Coordinates of C-alpha atoms in Angstrom, one line a residue:
X1220 CA 31.7 133.0 90.3
X1221 CA 34.2 131.0 92.4
X1222 CA 35.3 127.6 91.5
X1223 CA 35.0 125.6 94.6
X1224 CA 38.4 123.0 94.7
X1225 CA 37.8 119.5 95.9
X1226 CA 39.6 119.0 99.4
X1227 CA 41.0 116.1 100.0
X1228 CA 40.7 114.6 103.6
X1229 CA 44.1 114.7 104.8
X1230 CA 44.1 111.1 106.5
X1231 CA 44.0 109.5 102.9
X1232 CA 47.3 111.7 101.9
X1233 CA 49.0 110.6 105.1
X1234 CA 47.8 107.1 104.8
X1235 CA 49.2 106.5 101.1
X1236 CA 53.2 108.1 102.2
X1237 CA 54.0 105.4 104.7
X1238 CA 52.7 102.6 102.6
X1239 CA 55.2 103.9 99.4
X1240 CA 57.9 104.3 102.1
X1241 CA 57.5 100.8 103.2
X1242 CA 57.2 99.4 99.8
X1243 CA 60.5 101.0 98.9
X1244 CA 62.1 100.1 102.0
X1245 CA 61.2 96.4 101.5
X1246 CA 62.3 96.4 97.7
X1247 CA 65.9 97.9 98.6
X1248 CA 66.4 95.5 101.5
X1249 CA 65.4 92.5 99.3
X1250 CA 68.0 93.8 96.5
X1251 CA 70.6 94.0 99.2
X1252 CA 70.3 90.6 101.0
X1253 CA 70.3 89.1 97.4
X1254 CA 73.5 91.1 96.3
X1255 CA 75.2 90.1 99.6
X1256 CA 74.4 86.8 99.8
X1257 CA 75.9 86.6 96.2
X1258 CA 78.9 88.3 97.0
X1259 CA 79.4 86.1 100.1
X1260 CA 78.5 83.2 98.3
X1261 CA 81.2 83.6 95.5
X1262 CA 83.7 84.6 98.2
X1263 CA 82.9 81.2 100.0
X1264 CA 83.3 79.4 96.8
X1265 CA 86.9 81.2 95.9
X1266 CA 87.8 80.6 99.9
X1267 CA 86.5 76.4 99.7
X1268 CA 88.4 76.3 96.4
X1269 CA 91.5 77.5 97.7
X1270 CA 91.4 75.5 101.1
X1271 CA 91.1 72.5 99.1
X1272 CA 94.2 73.2 97.1
X1273 CA 96.4 73.8 100.2
X1274 CA 94.5 72.0 103.3
X1275 CA 92.4 68.7 101.5
X1276 CA 92.1 67.1 105.0
X1277 CA 89.5 70.1 105.6
X1278 CA 87.6 69.1 102.8
X1279 CA 85.8 66.0 102.5
X1280 CA 84.2 65.0 99.2
X1281 CA 80.9 62.5 98.9
X1282 CA 78.9 61.6 95.9
X1283 CA 81.0 63.7 93.8
X1284 CA 80.3 67.1 95.9
X1285 CA 82.4 69.4 97.8
X1286 CA 81.3 69.0 101.5
X1287 CA 82.6 71.9 103.5
X1288 CA 83.7 71.0 107.2
X1289 CA 83.3 73.3 110.0
X1290 CA 85.1 77.1 109.5
X1291 CA 86.6 76.2 113.4
X1292 CA 88.8 73.6 111.7
X1293 CA 90.1 75.3 109.2
X1294 CA 90.9 78.4 111.3
X1295 CA 92.6 76.4 113.8
X1296 CA 94.9 74.6 111.2
X1297 CA 95.5 77.9 110.0
X1298 CA 96.6 79.2 112.8
X1299 CA 98.6 76.1 113.3
X1300 CA 100.2 76.5 110.2
X1301 CA 103.8 76.9 109.8
X1302 CA 103.5 79.0 106.6
X1303 CA 100.0 81.1 106.7
X1304 CA 101.7 84.1 105.8
X1305 CA 103.7 82.7 102.9
X1306 CA 102.1 82.6 99.7
X1307 CA 101.5 79.1 98.5
X1308 CA 102.5 78.3 94.9

C-alpha cells in the first residue's frame, strides 16, 4: 500500500515568498530610516550648538527656543571667516 502525499500547489508557495521578502525589506528600511534620522539629528544638534557659540549672529532665539537659520548663511560665514581652519577655544 502506497501513501500518497498531499501536493501543495506551486502558486501558493510562490506567493508566500515575495510577501515575506517585502515584509523583511520594509522592516529593514524602517529601522534604517529611524537610525539615520537619529544620527543626523544628533549631528545637527551638535553643529547648531557649536555655531551658536562661535557665530551667534547665525542663530536667532525666540520664545526660549533656538531657531536655525539657513545652512547657506552658515556656509557663507564659514567661507568668509579668516580662522575657519583654526581651532576655536
